[in-house]
Structures are given as structure tokens and as C-alpha cells.
PDB file of C-alpha atoms in Angstrom:
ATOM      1  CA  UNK A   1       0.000   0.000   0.000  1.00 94.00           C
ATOM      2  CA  UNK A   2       1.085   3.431  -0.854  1.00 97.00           C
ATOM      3  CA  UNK A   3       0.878   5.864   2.455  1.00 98.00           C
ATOM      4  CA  UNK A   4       1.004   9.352   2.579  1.00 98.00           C
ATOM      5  CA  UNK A   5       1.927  11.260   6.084  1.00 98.00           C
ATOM      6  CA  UNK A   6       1.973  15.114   5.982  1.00 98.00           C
ATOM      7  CA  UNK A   7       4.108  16.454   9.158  1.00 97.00           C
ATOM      8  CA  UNK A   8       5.116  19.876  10.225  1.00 96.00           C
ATOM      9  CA  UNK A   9       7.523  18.004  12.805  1.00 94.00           C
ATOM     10  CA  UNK A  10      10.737  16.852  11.042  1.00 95.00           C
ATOM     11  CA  UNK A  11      14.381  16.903  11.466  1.00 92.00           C
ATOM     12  CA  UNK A  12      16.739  18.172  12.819  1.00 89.00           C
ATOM     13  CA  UNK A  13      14.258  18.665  15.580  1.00 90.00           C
ATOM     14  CA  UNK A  14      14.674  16.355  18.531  1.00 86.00           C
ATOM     15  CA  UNK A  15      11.560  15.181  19.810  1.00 91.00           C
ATOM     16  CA  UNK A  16       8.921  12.806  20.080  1.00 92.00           C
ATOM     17  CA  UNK A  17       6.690  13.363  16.786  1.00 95.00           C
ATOM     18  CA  UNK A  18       9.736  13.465  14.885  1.00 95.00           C
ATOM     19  CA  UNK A  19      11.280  10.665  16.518  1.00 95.00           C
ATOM     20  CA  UNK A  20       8.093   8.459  16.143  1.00 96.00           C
ATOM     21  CA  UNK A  21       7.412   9.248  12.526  1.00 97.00           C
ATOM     22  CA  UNK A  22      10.795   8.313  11.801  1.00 97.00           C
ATOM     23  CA  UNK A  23      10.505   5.123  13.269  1.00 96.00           C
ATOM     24  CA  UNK A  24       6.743   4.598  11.449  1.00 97.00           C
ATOM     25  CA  UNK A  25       7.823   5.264   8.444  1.00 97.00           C
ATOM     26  CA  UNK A  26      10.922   2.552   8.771  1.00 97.00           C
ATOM     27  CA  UNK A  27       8.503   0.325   9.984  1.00 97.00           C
ATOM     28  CA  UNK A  28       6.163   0.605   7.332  1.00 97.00           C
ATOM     29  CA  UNK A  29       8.581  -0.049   4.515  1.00 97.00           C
ATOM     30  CA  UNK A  30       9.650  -2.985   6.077  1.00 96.00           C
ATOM     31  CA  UNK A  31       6.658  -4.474   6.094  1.00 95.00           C
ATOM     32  CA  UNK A  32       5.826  -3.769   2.655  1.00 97.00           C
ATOM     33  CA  UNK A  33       4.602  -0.676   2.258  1.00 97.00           C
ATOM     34  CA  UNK A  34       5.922   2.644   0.041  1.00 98.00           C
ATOM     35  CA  UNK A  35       5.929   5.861   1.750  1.00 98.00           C
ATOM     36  CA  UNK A  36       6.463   9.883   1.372  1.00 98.00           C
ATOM     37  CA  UNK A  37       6.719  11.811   3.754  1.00 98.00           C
ATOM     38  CA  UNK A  38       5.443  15.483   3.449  1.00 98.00           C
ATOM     39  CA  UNK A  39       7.712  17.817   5.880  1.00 97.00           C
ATOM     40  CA  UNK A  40       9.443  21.387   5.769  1.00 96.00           C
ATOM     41  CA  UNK A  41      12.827  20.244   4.156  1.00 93.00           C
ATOM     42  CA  UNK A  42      10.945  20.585   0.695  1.00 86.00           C
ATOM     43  CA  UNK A  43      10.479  24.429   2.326  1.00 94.00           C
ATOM     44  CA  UNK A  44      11.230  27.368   3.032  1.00 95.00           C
ATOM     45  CA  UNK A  45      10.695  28.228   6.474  1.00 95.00           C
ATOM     46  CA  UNK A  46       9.757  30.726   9.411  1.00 93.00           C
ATOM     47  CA  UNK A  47      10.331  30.397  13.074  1.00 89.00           C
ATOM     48  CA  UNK A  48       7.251  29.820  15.115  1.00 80.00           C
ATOM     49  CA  UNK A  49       6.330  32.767  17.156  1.00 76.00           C
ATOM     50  CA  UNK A  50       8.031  32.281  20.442  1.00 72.00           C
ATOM     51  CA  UNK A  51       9.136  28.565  19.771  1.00 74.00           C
ATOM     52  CA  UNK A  52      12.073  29.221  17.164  1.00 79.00           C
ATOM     53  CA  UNK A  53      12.814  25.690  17.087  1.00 78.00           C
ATOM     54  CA  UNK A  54       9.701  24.891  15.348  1.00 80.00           C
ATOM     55  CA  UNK A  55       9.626  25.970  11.766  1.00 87.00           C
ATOM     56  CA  UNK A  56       6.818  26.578   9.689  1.00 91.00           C
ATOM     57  CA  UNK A  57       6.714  25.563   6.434  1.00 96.00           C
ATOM     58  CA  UNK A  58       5.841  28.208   3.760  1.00 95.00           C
ATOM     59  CA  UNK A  59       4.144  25.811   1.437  1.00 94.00           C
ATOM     60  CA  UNK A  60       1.359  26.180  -1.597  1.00 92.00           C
ATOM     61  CA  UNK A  61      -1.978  24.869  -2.125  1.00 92.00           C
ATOM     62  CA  UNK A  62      -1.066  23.820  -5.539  1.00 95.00           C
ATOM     63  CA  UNK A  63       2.672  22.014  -4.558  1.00 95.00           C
ATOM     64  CA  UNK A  64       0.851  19.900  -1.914  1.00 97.00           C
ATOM     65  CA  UNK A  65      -1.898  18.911  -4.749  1.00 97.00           C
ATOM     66  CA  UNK A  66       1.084  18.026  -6.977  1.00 97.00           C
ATOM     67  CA  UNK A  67       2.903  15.584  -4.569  1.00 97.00           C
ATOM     68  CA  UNK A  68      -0.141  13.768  -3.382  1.00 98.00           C
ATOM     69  CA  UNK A  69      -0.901  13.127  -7.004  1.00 97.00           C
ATOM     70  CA  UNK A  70       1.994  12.634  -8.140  1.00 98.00           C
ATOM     71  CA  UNK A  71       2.136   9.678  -5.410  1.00 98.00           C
ATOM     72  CA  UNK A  72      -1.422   8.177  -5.632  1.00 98.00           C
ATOM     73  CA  UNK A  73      -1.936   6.822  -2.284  1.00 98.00           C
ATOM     74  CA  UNK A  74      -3.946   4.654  -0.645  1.00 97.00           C
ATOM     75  CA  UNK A  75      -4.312   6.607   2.875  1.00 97.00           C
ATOM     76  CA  UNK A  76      -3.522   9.954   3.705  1.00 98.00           C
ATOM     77  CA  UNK A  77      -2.423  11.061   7.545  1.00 98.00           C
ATOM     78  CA  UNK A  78      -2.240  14.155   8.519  1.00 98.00           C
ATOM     79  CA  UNK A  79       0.295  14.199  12.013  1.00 98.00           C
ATOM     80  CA  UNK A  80       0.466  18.127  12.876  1.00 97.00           C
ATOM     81  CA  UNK A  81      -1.502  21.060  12.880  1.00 95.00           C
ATOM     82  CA  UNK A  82       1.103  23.160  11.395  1.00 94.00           C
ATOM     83  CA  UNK A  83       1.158  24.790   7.963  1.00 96.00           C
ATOM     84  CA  UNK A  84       1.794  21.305   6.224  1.00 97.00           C
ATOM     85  CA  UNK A  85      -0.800  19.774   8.274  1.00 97.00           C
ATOM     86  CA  UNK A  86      -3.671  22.637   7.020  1.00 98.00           C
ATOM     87  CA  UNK A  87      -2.397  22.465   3.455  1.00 97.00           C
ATOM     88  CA  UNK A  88      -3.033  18.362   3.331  1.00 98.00           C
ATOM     89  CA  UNK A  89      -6.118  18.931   5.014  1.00 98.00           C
ATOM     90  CA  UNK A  90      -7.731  21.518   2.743  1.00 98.00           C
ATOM     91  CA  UNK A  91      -6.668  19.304  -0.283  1.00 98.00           C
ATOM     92  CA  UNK A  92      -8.250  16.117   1.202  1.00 98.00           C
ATOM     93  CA  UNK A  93     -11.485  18.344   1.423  1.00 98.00           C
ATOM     94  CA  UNK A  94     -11.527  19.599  -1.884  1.00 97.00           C
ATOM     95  CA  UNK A  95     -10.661  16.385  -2.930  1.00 97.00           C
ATOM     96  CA  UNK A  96     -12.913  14.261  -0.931  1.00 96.00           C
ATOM     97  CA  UNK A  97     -10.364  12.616   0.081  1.00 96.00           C
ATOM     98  CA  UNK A  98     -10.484  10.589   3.436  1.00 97.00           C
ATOM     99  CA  UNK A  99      -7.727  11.193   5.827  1.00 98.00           C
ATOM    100  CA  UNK A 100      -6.694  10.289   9.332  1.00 98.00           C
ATOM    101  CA  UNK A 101      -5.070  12.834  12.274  1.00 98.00           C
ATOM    102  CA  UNK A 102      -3.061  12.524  15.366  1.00 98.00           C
ATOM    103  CA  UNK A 103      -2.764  14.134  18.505  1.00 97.00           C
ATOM    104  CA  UNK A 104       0.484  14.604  19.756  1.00 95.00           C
ATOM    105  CA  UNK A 105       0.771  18.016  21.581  1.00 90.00           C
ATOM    106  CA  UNK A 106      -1.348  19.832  23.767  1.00 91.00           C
ATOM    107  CA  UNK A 107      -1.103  22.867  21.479  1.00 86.00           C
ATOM    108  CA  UNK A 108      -4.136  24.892  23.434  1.00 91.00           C
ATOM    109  CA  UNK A 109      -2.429  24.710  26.882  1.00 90.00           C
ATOM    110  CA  UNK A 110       1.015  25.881  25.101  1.00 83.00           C
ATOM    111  CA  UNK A 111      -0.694  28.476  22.845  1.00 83.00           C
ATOM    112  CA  UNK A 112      -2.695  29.633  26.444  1.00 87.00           C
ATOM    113  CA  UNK A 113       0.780  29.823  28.297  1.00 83.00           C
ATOM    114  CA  UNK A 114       2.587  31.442  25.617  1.00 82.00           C
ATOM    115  CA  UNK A 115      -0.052  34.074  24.597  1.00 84.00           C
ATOM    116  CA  UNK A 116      -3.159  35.592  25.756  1.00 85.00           C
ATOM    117  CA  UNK A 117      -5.232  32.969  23.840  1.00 88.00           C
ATOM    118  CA  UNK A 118      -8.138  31.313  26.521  1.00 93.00           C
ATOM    119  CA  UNK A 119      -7.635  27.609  26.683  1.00 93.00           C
ATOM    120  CA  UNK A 120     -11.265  27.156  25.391  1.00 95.00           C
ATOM    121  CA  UNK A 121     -10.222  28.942  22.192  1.00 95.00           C
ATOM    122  CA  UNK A 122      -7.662  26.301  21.725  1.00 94.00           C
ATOM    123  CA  UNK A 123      -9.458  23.241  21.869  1.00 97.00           C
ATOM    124  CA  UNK A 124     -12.118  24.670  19.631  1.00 97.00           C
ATOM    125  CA  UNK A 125      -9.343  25.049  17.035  1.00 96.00           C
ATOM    126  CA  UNK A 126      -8.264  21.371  17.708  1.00 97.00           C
ATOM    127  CA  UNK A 127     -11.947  20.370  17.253  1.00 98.00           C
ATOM    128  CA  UNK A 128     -12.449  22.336  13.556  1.00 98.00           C
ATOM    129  CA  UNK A 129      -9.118  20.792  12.652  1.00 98.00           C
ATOM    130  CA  UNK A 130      -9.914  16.792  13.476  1.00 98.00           C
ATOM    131  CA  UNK A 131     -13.326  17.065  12.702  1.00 98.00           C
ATOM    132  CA  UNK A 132     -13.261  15.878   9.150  1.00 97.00           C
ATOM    133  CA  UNK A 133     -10.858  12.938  10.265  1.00 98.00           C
ATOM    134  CA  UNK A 134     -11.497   9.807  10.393  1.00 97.00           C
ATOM    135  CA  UNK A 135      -9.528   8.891  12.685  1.00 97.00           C
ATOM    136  CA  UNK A 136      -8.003  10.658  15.228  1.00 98.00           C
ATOM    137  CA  UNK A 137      -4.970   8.739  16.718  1.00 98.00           C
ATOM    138  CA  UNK A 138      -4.219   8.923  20.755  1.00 97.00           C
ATOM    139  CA  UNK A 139      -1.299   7.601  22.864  1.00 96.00           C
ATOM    140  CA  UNK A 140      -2.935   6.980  25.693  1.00 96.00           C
ATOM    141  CA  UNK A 141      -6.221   6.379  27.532  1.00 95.00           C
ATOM    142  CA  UNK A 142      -6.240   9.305  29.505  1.00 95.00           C
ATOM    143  CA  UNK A 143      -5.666  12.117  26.962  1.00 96.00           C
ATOM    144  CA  UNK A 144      -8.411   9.765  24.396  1.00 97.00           C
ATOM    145  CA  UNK A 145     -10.877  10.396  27.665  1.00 97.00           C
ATOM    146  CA  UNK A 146      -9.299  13.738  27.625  1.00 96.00           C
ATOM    147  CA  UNK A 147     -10.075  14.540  24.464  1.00 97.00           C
ATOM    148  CA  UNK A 148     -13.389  13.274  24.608  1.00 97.00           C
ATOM    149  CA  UNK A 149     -14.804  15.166  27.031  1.00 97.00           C
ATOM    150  CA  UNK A 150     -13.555  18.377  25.031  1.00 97.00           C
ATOM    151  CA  UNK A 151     -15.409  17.237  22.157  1.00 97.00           C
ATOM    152  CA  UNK A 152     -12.886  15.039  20.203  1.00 98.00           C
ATOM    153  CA  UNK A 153     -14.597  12.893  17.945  1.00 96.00           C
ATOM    154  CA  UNK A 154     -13.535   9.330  16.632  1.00 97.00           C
ATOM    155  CA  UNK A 155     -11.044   8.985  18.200  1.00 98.00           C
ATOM    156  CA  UNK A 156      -8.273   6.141  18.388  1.00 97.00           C
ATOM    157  CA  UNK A 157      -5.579   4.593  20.723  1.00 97.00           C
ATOM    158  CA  UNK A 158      -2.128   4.225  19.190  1.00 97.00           C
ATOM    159  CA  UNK A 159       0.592   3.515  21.212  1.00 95.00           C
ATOM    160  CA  UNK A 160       4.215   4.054  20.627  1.00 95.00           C
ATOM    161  CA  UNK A 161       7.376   1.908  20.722  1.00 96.00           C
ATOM    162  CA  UNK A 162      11.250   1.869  21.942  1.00 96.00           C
ATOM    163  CA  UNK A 163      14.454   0.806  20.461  1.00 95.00           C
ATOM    164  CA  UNK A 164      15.321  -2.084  22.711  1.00 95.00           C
ATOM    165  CA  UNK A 165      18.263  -2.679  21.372  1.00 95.00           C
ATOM    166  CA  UNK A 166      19.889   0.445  21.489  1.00 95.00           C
ATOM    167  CA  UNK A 167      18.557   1.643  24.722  1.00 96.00           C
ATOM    168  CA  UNK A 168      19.292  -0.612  27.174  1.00 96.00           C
ATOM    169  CA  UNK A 169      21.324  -1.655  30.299  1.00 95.00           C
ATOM    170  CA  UNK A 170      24.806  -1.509  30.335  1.00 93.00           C
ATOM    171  CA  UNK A 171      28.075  -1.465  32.202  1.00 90.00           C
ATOM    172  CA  UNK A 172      28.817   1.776  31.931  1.00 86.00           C
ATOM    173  CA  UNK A 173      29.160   5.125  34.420  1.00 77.00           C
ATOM    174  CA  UNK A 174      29.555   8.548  31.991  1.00 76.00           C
ATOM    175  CA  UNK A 175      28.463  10.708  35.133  1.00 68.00           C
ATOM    176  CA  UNK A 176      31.367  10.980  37.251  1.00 78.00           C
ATOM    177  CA  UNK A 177      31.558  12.346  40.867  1.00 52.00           C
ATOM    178  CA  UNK A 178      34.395  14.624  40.108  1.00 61.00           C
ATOM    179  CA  UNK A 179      32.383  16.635  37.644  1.00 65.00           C
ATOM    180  CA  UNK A 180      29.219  16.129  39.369  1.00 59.00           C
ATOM    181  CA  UNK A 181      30.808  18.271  42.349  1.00 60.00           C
ATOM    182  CA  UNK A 182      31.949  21.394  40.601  1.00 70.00           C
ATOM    183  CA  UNK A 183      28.761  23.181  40.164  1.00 68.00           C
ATOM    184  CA  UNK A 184      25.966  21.021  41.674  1.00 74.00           C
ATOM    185  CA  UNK A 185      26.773  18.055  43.463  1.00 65.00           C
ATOM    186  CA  UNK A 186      23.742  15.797  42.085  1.00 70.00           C
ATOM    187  CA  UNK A 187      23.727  17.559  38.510  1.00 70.00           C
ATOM    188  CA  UNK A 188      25.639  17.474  35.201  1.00 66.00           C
ATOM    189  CA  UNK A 189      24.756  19.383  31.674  1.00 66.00           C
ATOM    190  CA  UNK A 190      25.296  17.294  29.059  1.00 76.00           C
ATOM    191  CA  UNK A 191      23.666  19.158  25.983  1.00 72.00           C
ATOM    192  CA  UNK A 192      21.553  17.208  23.705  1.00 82.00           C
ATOM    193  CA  UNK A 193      22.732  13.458  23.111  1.00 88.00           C
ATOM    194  CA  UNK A 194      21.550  11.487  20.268  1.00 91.00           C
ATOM    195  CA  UNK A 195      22.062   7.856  19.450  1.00 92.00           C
ATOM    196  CA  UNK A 196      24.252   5.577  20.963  1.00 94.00           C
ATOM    197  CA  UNK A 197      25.670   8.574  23.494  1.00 93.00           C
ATOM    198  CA  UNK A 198      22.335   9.146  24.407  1.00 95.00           C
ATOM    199  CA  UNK A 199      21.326   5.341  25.374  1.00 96.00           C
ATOM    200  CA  UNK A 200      24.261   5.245  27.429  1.00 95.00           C
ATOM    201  CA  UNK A 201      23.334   8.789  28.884  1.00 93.00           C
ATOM    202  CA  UNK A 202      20.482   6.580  29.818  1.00 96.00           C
ATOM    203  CA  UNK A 203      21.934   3.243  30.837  1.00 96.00           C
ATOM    204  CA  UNK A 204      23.999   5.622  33.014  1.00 94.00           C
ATOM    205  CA  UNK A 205      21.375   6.889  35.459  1.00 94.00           C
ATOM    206  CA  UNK A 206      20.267   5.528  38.752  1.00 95.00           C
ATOM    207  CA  UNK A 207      16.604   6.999  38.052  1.00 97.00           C
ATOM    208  CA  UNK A 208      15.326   8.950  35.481  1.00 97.00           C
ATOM    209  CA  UNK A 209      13.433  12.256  36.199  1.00 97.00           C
ATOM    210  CA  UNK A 210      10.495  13.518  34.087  1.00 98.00           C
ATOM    211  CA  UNK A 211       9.251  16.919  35.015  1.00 96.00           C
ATOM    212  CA  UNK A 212       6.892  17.504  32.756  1.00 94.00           C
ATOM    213  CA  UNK A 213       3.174  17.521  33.318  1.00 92.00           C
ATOM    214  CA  UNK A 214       1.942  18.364  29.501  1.00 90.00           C
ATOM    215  CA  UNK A 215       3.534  15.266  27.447  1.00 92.00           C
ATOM    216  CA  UNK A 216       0.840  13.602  26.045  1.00 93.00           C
ATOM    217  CA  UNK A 217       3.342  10.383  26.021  1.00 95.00           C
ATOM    218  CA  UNK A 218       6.680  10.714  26.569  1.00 94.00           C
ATOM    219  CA  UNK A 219       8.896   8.392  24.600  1.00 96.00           C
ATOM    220  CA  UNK A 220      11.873   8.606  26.791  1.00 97.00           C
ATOM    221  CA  UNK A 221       9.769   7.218  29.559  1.00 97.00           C
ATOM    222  CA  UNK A 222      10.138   4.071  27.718  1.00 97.00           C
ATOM    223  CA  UNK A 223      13.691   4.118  26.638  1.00 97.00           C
ATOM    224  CA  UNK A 224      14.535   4.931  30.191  1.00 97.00           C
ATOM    225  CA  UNK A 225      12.762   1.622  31.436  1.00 98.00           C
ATOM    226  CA  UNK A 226      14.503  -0.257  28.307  1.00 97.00           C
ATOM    227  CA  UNK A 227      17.812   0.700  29.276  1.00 97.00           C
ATOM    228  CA  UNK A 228      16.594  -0.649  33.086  1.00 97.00           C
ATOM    229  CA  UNK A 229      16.050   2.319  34.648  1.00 98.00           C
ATOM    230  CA  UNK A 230      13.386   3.511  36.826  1.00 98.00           C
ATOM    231  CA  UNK A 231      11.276   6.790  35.803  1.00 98.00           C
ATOM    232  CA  UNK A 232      10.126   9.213  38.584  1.00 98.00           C
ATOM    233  CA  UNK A 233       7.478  11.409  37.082  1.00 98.00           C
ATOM    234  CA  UNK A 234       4.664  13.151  38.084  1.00 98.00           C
ATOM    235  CA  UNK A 235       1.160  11.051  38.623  1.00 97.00           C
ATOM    236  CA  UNK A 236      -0.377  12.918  35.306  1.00 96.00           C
ATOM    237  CA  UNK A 237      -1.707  11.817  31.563  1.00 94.00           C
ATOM    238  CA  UNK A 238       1.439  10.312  30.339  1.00 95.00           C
ATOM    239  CA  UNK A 239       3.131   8.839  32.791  1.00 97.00           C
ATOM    240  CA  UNK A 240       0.582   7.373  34.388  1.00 96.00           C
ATOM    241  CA  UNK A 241      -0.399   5.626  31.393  1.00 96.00           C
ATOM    242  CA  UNK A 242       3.472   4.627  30.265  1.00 96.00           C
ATOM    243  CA  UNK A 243       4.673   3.992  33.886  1.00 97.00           C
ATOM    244  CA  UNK A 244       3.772   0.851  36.130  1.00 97.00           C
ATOM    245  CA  UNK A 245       3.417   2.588  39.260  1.00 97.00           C
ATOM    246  CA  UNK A 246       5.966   0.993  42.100  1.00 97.00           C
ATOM    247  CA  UNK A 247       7.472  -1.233  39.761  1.00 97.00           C
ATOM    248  CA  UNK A 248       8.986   0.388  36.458  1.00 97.00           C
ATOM    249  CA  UNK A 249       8.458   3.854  38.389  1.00 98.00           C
ATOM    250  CA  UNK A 250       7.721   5.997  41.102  1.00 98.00           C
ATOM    251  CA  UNK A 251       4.878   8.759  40.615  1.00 98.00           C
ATOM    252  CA  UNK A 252       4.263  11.863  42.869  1.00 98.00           C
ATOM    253  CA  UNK A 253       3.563  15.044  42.996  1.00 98.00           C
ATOM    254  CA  UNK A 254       7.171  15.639  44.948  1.00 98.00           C
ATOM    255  CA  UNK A 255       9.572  14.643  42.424  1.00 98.00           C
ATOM    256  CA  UNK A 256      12.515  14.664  44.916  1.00 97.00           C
ATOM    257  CA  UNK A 257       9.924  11.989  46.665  1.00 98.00           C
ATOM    258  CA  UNK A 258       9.241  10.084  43.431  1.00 98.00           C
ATOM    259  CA  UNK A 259      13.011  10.039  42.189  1.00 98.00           C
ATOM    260  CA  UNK A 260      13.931   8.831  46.073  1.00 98.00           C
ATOM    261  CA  UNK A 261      11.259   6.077  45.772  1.00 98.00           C
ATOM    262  CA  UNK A 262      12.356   4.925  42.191  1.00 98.00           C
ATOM    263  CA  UNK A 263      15.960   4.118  43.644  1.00 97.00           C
ATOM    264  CA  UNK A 264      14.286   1.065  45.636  1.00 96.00           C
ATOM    265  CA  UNK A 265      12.704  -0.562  42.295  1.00 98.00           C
ATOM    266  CA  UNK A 266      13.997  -3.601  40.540  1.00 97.00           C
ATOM    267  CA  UNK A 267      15.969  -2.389  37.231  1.00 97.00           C
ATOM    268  CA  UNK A 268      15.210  -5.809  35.489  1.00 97.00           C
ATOM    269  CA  UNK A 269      11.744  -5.274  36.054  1.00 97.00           C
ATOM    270  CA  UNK A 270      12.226  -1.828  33.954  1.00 97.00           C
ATOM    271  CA  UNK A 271      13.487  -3.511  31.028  1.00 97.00           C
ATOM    272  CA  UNK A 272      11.684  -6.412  30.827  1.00 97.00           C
ATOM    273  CA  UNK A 273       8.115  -4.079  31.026  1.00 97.00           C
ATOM    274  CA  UNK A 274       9.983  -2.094  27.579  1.00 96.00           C
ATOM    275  CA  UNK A 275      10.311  -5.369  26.110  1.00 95.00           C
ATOM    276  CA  UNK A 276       6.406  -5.156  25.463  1.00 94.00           C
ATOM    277  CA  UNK A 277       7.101  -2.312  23.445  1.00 95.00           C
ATOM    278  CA  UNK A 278       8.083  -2.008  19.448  1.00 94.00           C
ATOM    279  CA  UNK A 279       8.755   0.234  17.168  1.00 96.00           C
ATOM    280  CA  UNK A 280       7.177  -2.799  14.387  1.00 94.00           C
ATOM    281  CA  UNK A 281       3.966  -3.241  16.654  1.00 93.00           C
ATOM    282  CA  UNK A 282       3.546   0.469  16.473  1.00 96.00           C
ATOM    283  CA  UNK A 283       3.795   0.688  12.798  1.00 96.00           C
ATOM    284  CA  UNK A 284       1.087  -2.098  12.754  1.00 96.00           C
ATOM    285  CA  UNK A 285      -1.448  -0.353  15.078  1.00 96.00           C
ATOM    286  CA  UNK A 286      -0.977   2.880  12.830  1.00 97.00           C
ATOM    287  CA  UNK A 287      -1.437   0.916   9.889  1.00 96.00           C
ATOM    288  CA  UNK A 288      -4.790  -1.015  11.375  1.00 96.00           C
ATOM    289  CA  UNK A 289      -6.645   2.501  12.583  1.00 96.00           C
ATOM    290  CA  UNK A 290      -5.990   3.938   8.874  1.00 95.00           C
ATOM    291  CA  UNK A 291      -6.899   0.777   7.144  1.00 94.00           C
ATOM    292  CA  UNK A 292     -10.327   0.954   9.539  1.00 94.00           C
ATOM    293  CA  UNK A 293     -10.660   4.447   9.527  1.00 92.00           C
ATOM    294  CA  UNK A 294     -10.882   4.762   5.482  1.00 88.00           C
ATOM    295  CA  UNK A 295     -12.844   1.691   5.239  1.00 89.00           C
ATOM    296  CA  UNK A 296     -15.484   3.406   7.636  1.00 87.00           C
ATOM    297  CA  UNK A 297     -15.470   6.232   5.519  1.00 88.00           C
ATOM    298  CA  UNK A 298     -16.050   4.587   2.525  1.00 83.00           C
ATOM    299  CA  UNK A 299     -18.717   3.084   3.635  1.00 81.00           C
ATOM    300  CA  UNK A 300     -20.458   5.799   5.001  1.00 78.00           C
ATOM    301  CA  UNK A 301     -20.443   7.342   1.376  1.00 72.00           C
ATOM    302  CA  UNK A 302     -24.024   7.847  -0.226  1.00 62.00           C
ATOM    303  CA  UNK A 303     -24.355   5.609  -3.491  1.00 54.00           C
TER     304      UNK A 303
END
């Protein structure tokens, strides 16, 4: 099948859309499948008003109309609500084309911190933009009830994967107490880590600490827990869907609390709770929802 995915999120940013959408689309070929990606290389781009990592793709009606034809595919998805993300969406209108969404960010509560914008404005937005899907894809329970009770229609649990190879436990220390000591005993600032410095970043830790309370999954929850270490986290959507509660992790609304609690827990039992995880069992979950989602859609047509 030939499978189209239109994504304001792409490299070189470093997070967990991009990562996951590189991993799907891996997947997907490897099972069999051709795919083309839609993102802001092909572009010319503009910061995002106080997020400059995030560029927006200056993109036209008519270029967007030209690739999807150009590709003919079977099912369109639509990851971000960017520029890209619009773009695909108002051709798949015009073209009565069925197309699935995602959810990855809680755009309304960023756009509400960031700017005078009322939260309810925000999820009405999010509403006109899934609407037409046919699928909406979720990573977790709690944000698909979430979502529901703001008015989210359709909408669908996908979960994500991890790299079990790469991230996992090993016999290595990079955080020495030496370097630890000359600024903040406990701390170190590595800069961002990628790849095979990253994993053993991770492999490295006696707990990891996730401080944020707006993730709507958080991959690194389960690469931490792959390379057998324990996540301390706070008890919200997200973790508390990712994290087995006293025995992967520790949640609480104390971190300090949380990350003392997590030092207790069994690091086998960490990475052997990843193992249940795939980047290949996530490609097959996206591919299911479109698969049902279009077929739904179809048959909801009048004849």
C-alpha cells in the first residue's frame, strides 16, 4: 500500500513526533509498504512565534496537490496542525479525500501559556481541525478520555514503541563524581545526546526524572525503562499511562519523593516491562486505525 503522512515536525528537531514518525515510516517499509513523507525540508521556512525551534513551512496549495498526485496513495495522515498539516487537510477536502489525524501536543495549553489565547479557544481550534478525520490517533487512555470530554470525535488509541536494542542496560558510568561536584553536586549538563551517546546517557542513570506535566506520552519514559532504569514522574496523563506505578516507576507530585522512591525498584523489572514495546507493533497499530478508519469512511459514502 502506498501511504502518505503530511508532518510539520521533522528533522533536525529532537523530539517525540519526529522521533516516532521516523521510526513509522521505517517500519512501514519494512513491512511492505511505500511511503512519502510530506515535511518542511521541501520548504522554506519561518520560526514559530516564540518557539524558534519549530519551523513553519511556507508551502502552496497547488505544490501539496502536486505531490499527493503525483504519489497516488492509498491513505492519507495528517500528524500536525502546522502549515503542512492545514495544506493536506484543505486538499483532502476539496478532494474528498479521506484522511486520518493525530494528537500529539497539547497545542491549546502551550498556545494559552505562551499568549493571551483562553484555553477554550484552543481546543475549539483542535476540534475544527480533526473534525473531518477519520480517525483521530491517541497515545494513551487518559488524553483519548481527555479529548473526549472536550469534544474530540472518533477517536483512536495508538501507542508508541522503543528501540530495545539500542537503549538498554549496560556497564557503563559517563556521570562521574568529580564533575558532578563542581557546580551542583547531584547535577551534570550534558547538551543534547543522540544515538548511541544518548542510550548510554540513559543506561547511566540511577533513576530517570520527568518533570513535565503536559507530554501527552513521553517516549523517553520508555527508553529509560529499556535501558533498566526507573522513571520518577509526576502522577499525570502520560506517565501514568506509560509507567507501572511501584514497579517500572515511582509517581508523585514531589519529584525529589518520586526520584527517592524509584531508587528502591527492581531495574530488570524496567526492562523487561519495555520489552512489550516495538517500534514494528507500532507501525502495525498505525497501519490497522488507517486501514479501519478509510474503510469506515467509505462506507459511510451515499451511493
Amino acid at each position: 500500500m502506498r501511504i502518505f503522512i503530511a508532518t510539520d515536525a521533522w528533522r533536525p528537531q529532537i523530539n517525540g513526533v519526529v522521533n516516532t514518525y521516523l521510526h513509522i515510516g521505517e517500519q512501514l517499509v519494512r513491512l511492505g509498504h511505500e511511503v512519502e513523507f510530506l515535511t518542511p525540508e521541501d520548504f522554506k521556512t519561518l520560526p514559530l512565534p516564540t518557539y524558534p525551534e519549530i519551523r513553519l513551512a511556507l508551502i502552496r496549495p497547488a505544490h501539496v496537490k502536486q505531490r499527493i498526485e503525483a504519489f497516488r496513495p492509498d491513505y492519507i495522515h495528517i500528524a500536525t496542525e502546522g502549515t503542512i498539516g492545514l495544506a493536506t487537510r484543505r486538499y483532502c477536502l476539496r478532494a474528498g479525500r479521506p484522511f486520518t489525524t493525530s494528537y500529539h501536543t497539547r497545542f491549546p495549553e502551550y498556545l494559552s501559556a505562551r499568549m493571551p489565547v483562553p484555553l477554550s479557544w484552543g481546543y475549539a481550534l483542535e476540534r475544527w481541525f480533526h473534525k473531518p478525520s477519520v480517525s483521530v490517533m491517541v497515545s494513551t487512555r487518559s488524553l483519548l478520555d481527555e479529548l473526549h470530554e472536550k469534544g474530540l470525535q472518533r477517536l483512536s488509541l495508538w501507542s508508541r514503541g522503543v528501540d530495545t536494542d539500542m537503549f538498554r542496560p549496560r556497564d557503563v558510568r559517563r556521570f562521574q563524581l568529580n564533575k558532578l561536584q563542581t557546580a551542583y553536586p547531584d547535577v551534570t549538563f550534558t547538551g543534547p545526546l543522540t544515538g548511541e551517546t544518548l542510550a548510554e546517557a540513559f543506561a547511566s542513570a540511577d533513576v530517570f526524572v520527568f518533570p513535565s506535566r503536559t507530554d501527552t506520552y513521553g517516549i523517553v519514559l520508555l527508553e529509560a525503562m529499556a535501558s533498566g532504569v526507573p522513571v520518577a514522574a509526576y502522577p499525570v496523563t502520560g506517565p501514568k499511562d506509560v509507567v507501572p506505578h511501584g514497579t517500572s516507576g515511582f509517581l508523585h507530585e514531589n519529584l525529589q519523593t518520586a526520584a527517592l522512591e524509584a531508587l528502591s525498584l527492581d531495574r530488570n523489572a524496567c526492562r523487561n516491562y519495555a520489552l512489550g514495546f516495538s517500534w514494528a507493533a507500532c507501525a502495525e497499530q498505525f497501519l490497522e486505525i488507517a486501514i479501519e478508519g478509510h474503510r469506515l469512511a467509505r462506507k459511510s459514502r451515499p451511493t
